[in-house]
Each structure stands twice: as C-alpha cells, then as structure tokens.
Amino acid sequence: MELLKIDCLGKSLRLEGSLAGWQQLFWDNNLVSQKAASVDNGGLKVHEFELTQQRSQLASDTGETQVLEHKILVRLETDVVWQPFRFDYRLLVDEEVIAQGTRTEKDIERQTPEVPVTNPQKFSFVGLASLGFKLLKSAKVIKVVLAGASVAAYSWLFSFQFALALIACLVFHEYGHIRAMKYFGMKTKGIYLIPFMGGLALSDEKINTRWQDVVISIMGPTFGLLMSVGSLIAYHLTDNVFFAGLAAFNALLNLFNLLPILPLDGGHILKSISFSMNSIMGLIACVIGAAFGVYISYTLGLALLGFLLLIGSLEIVFEWRTRHQSHLLPLDRYGQIFSTIWYLVTVAALVGIIWHLAGTGDDMLSLPLHILRS
C-alpha cells in the first residue's frame, strides 16, 4: 500500500509498504531504497540514498566552464504503527529537515494510489473489443437496456408487478453501496442491473483500507434492511399483503448477500474483519464465532443458512495466511468490534423480519423461511 507521497527536490518521493514488513522507496518512480519483510513489521525504519547534482563553475585560472558533481544525501525516517494506524515521517536532505508530519487512516482513505505507466499495446481485435466494451459500459444507454432486460426476465419468471418490486429492491440495495462510495470521496459509475444475477454498483477508484471495504459492502444490506422495515410498517398500517411480501423477499435477498462467501457482501465484510486480526487468537475467535452461528442456524432449523455459513467460514480460514500481502490498511481493534456488531445486528434483523412475517400463516410470506430451512 502507498504509505507516503511527497515532493522531494522537485520530484515525487513515494513509499510503498505492507503488513509483511517490507518497504520500497521510489524517487521519480525509480527504486532508491528498500527494506525486506520481517517479523517486526512496524516501528522505526530509515531509508537513505544519494543523488548527484551537476553544477557549472567558471575556472578562474583557465576561464573555461567546468562541470562539478555534488552528492546530495537524502534520508527518510519513518515510524509506523499498524493498529490503530499511525505513520510519522521526517525527510532530511543533507541533514536539513525539509518535511515532516503524521498520517492516519483518514489520509490513507482519501489518497489516490500511483497508477503504473503501461506500455501502449499494438493493434489487436482483442484490444479493440475490450475498448468497445468499455465504451459501451460507460454509456448511459446500457443501464437502460440492462434494466429493461431485467424487468423482462423477471416478468417472464414471475409477474410484471413482482419484477418491478424486485428491481426496486436491487436498486435500493445498490444505492447503499453508491452512497458509501461517495462518502469516501470515490467517483462512481452508477448502478447496473444484470438479468438473473442482481445488480452492480461500480466505481472508477480502488479502496485503500479494509474499513472502506466493510462500509461499502455492508451499506447495501443496511439500505435493504431499511426498505424491509419501511415495507413492514406499511403492511401493518394498510394490511396490504403486497408490502408484507416485499418486506419478506427483500429481507431474504439482503440476507443472502450477507453470507460469508466471496464475492458476496458478507464475504468481503468477514474477510476484512478476520484478515485484520494479526494474532492466532483473532483467527480462533473468528472460527468460534462462525461455529456458533452455524450451531444457532441448525438449532433454529435454518439448514441452508448454516451450510452456507460453514462453507464461507472455511474459505476465510484458508485465505487467512495471505492477509499480510494485502494492499489494504487493516481495521483497528475498535473497527473489528464495531464491524462485527454491525454485521450481526443486520443479519439478526433480517432474519427477524422473515420469521415475523412467516408467523402470519400466509403461505407466500412463509416461503422465505422455508427456503432457509431447506
């Protein structure tokens, strides 16, 4: 991940690092210093490199111009703490301090990572097709075409009214992701509805921290929960079963998205939480929590939910070893606890809505609960 990017002698000085402990320092996009990975991945590190500056000087005895080389010593002192994240730095040129400061997680969230320069590719049909797809994807007309195709597909499977309701649920869910992206200052491309696959909220920018990953991922189901709660209130005020069905199936849709299986929202959330735990005790706590969730699911007769929870938990355990290679800044302890509570409360609220509406005795409203028990 990019830890620092400042000006040094008129050129960009950029420091890249990771949880594994390695650091690489670039001046004008040239590698000038690096530190190997180590068990001690934080603390004080010092980078030093020399630059050669040429100066023209008029010789007093001959009257000719001479080119003299002057060595400039550059030293960057850094002190990094990963949880909670704090990065202190001091830049010295020939023992004179020219820059110093502190960076926090907020600074990492707002930065735009360096984009490597790619060599221009020769003409090819594959490249032309790729360009055409990008242009098509960026056009607003494709959103309308996909939305129309989604309505037609769901109307063919169910009914036109149900198709519109399902589209509304998907759009509201994806809008939650969009709002989270905009909160972090990210540029968005909007919402794309994919027939039989749901929806996508796209952005031109990449995330820099696991907190961004959690918030962007969970805001979709959170907005979905708000929609189900609103529909549930409308049902009790009007006794219109349409609102009850909307609340139940929307809750099921968002509960499915919270399953800890990548690339679903729940997979991103639990992966960010578990990968931010730097001790084996953190992994054990994650496994115990997942096992408890599986037990509760089977105890309540939610066999399908319990089975998917088990698969997702095993997937997170398998990928835990590679957490230090990630470019994302990990969650601090507060972030891990808050994200876990947010996730569990959202899951419990969605299950509660499904359970409540199934108790009405209506066969249609009981269907989401039957699906979880299957």
GROMACS .gro file of N, CA and C in nm, residues 6 24 41 43 47 62 94 110-111 114 125 147 168 193 201 212 229 233 243 256 274 283 287 293 299 342 358-359:
model
   84
    6ILE      N    1   0.526   1.250  -0.122
    6ILE     CA    2   0.553   1.391  -0.103
    6ILE      C    3   0.653   1.438  -0.208
   24GLN      N    4   0.939  -0.014   0.019
   24GLN     CA    5   1.012   0.027  -0.101
   24GLN      C    6   0.994   0.177  -0.120
   41ASN      N    7   0.711  -0.581   1.178
   41ASN     CA    8   0.661  -0.511   1.059
   41ASN      C    9   0.636  -0.363   1.081
   43GLY      N   10   0.739   0.002   1.358
   43GLY     CA   11   0.850   0.068   1.425
   43GLY      C   12   0.930   0.158   1.333
   47HIS      N   13   1.545   0.511   0.556
   47HIS     CA   14   1.586   0.493   0.416
   47HIS      C   15   1.685   0.603   0.380
   62THR      N   16   4.182   2.923  -1.601
   62THR     CA   17   4.172   2.896  -1.746
   62THR      C   18   4.057   2.971  -1.811
   94ASP      N   19   2.071   1.643   0.315
   94ASP     CA   20   2.199   1.690   0.370
   94ASP      C   21   2.182   1.736   0.515
  110ARG      N   22  -0.832   0.875   0.171
  110ARG     CA   23  -0.855   0.982   0.074
  110ARG      C   24  -0.751   0.987  -0.038
  111GLN      N   25  -0.643   0.911  -0.026
  111GLN     CA   26  -0.537   0.923  -0.126
  111GLN      C   27  -0.572   0.847  -0.253
  114GLU      N   28  -0.072   0.557  -0.677
  114GLU     CA   29   0.003   0.577  -0.801
  114GLU      C   30  -0.039   0.471  -0.902
  125PHE      N   31  -0.755  -0.733  -3.237
  125PHE     CA   32  -0.901  -0.742  -3.229
  125PHE      C   33  -0.946  -0.755  -3.084
  147ALA      N   34  -3.161  -0.263  -1.750
  147ALA     CA   35  -3.278  -0.253  -1.663
  147ALA      C   36  -3.401  -0.311  -1.733
  168ALA      N   37  -3.684  -0.273  -0.770
  168ALA     CA   38  -3.677  -0.168  -0.668
  168ALA      C   39  -3.587  -0.211  -0.552
  193LEU      N   40  -2.797  -0.318  -1.363
  193LEU     CA   41  -2.879  -0.434  -1.333
  193LEU      C   42  -2.848  -0.546  -1.432
  201ALA      N   43  -2.283  -0.204  -0.832
  201ALA     CA   44  -2.251  -0.063  -0.811
  201ALA      C   45  -2.103  -0.047  -0.843
  212GLN      N   46  -1.303   0.085   0.453
  212GLN     CA   47  -1.380   0.120   0.334
  212GLN      C   48  -1.450  -0.003   0.277
  229VAL      N   49  -3.793  -0.275   0.659
  229VAL     CA   50  -3.860  -0.217   0.777
  229VAL      C   51  -3.970  -0.122   0.733
  233ILE      N   52  -4.372  -0.171   0.805
  233ILE     CA   53  -4.457  -0.069   0.867
  233ILE      C   54  -4.578  -0.039   0.778
  243PHE      N   55  -4.706  -0.529   0.056
  243PHE     CA   56  -4.595  -0.473   0.134
  243PHE      C   57  -4.530  -0.580   0.220
  256PHE      N   58  -2.915  -1.311   0.189
  256PHE     CA   59  -2.830  -1.391   0.101
  256PHE      C   60  -2.699  -1.317   0.070
  274SER      N   61  -1.160  -1.062   0.966
  274SER     CA   62  -1.069  -1.169   1.007
  274SER      C   63  -0.926  -1.142   0.961
  283LEU      N   64  -0.789  -1.530   1.481
  283LEU     CA   65  -0.844  -1.630   1.391
  283LEU      C   66  -0.931  -1.730   1.468
  287VAL      N   67  -1.324  -1.820   1.412
  287VAL     CA   68  -1.372  -1.956   1.389
  287VAL      C   69  -1.480  -1.992   1.490
  293GLY      N   70  -2.248  -1.942   1.497
  293GLY     CA   71  -2.352  -1.907   1.400
  293GLY      C   72  -2.409  -2.028   1.330
  299THR      N   73  -2.987  -2.516   1.495
  299THR     CA   74  -3.079  -2.527   1.609
  299THR      C   75  -3.216  -2.470   1.573
  342TRP      N   76  -2.212  -0.460   1.381
  342TRP     CA   77  -2.296  -0.410   1.270
  342TRP      C   78  -2.344  -0.525   1.183
  358ALA      N   79  -4.342  -1.486   0.856
  358ALA     CA   80  -4.380  -1.627   0.839
  358ALA      C   81  -4.484  -1.669   0.942
  359GLY      N   82  -4.486  -1.599   1.055
  359GLY     CA   83  -4.582  -1.631   1.160
  359GLY      C   84  -4.722  -1.584   1.132
   0.00000   0.00000   0.00000
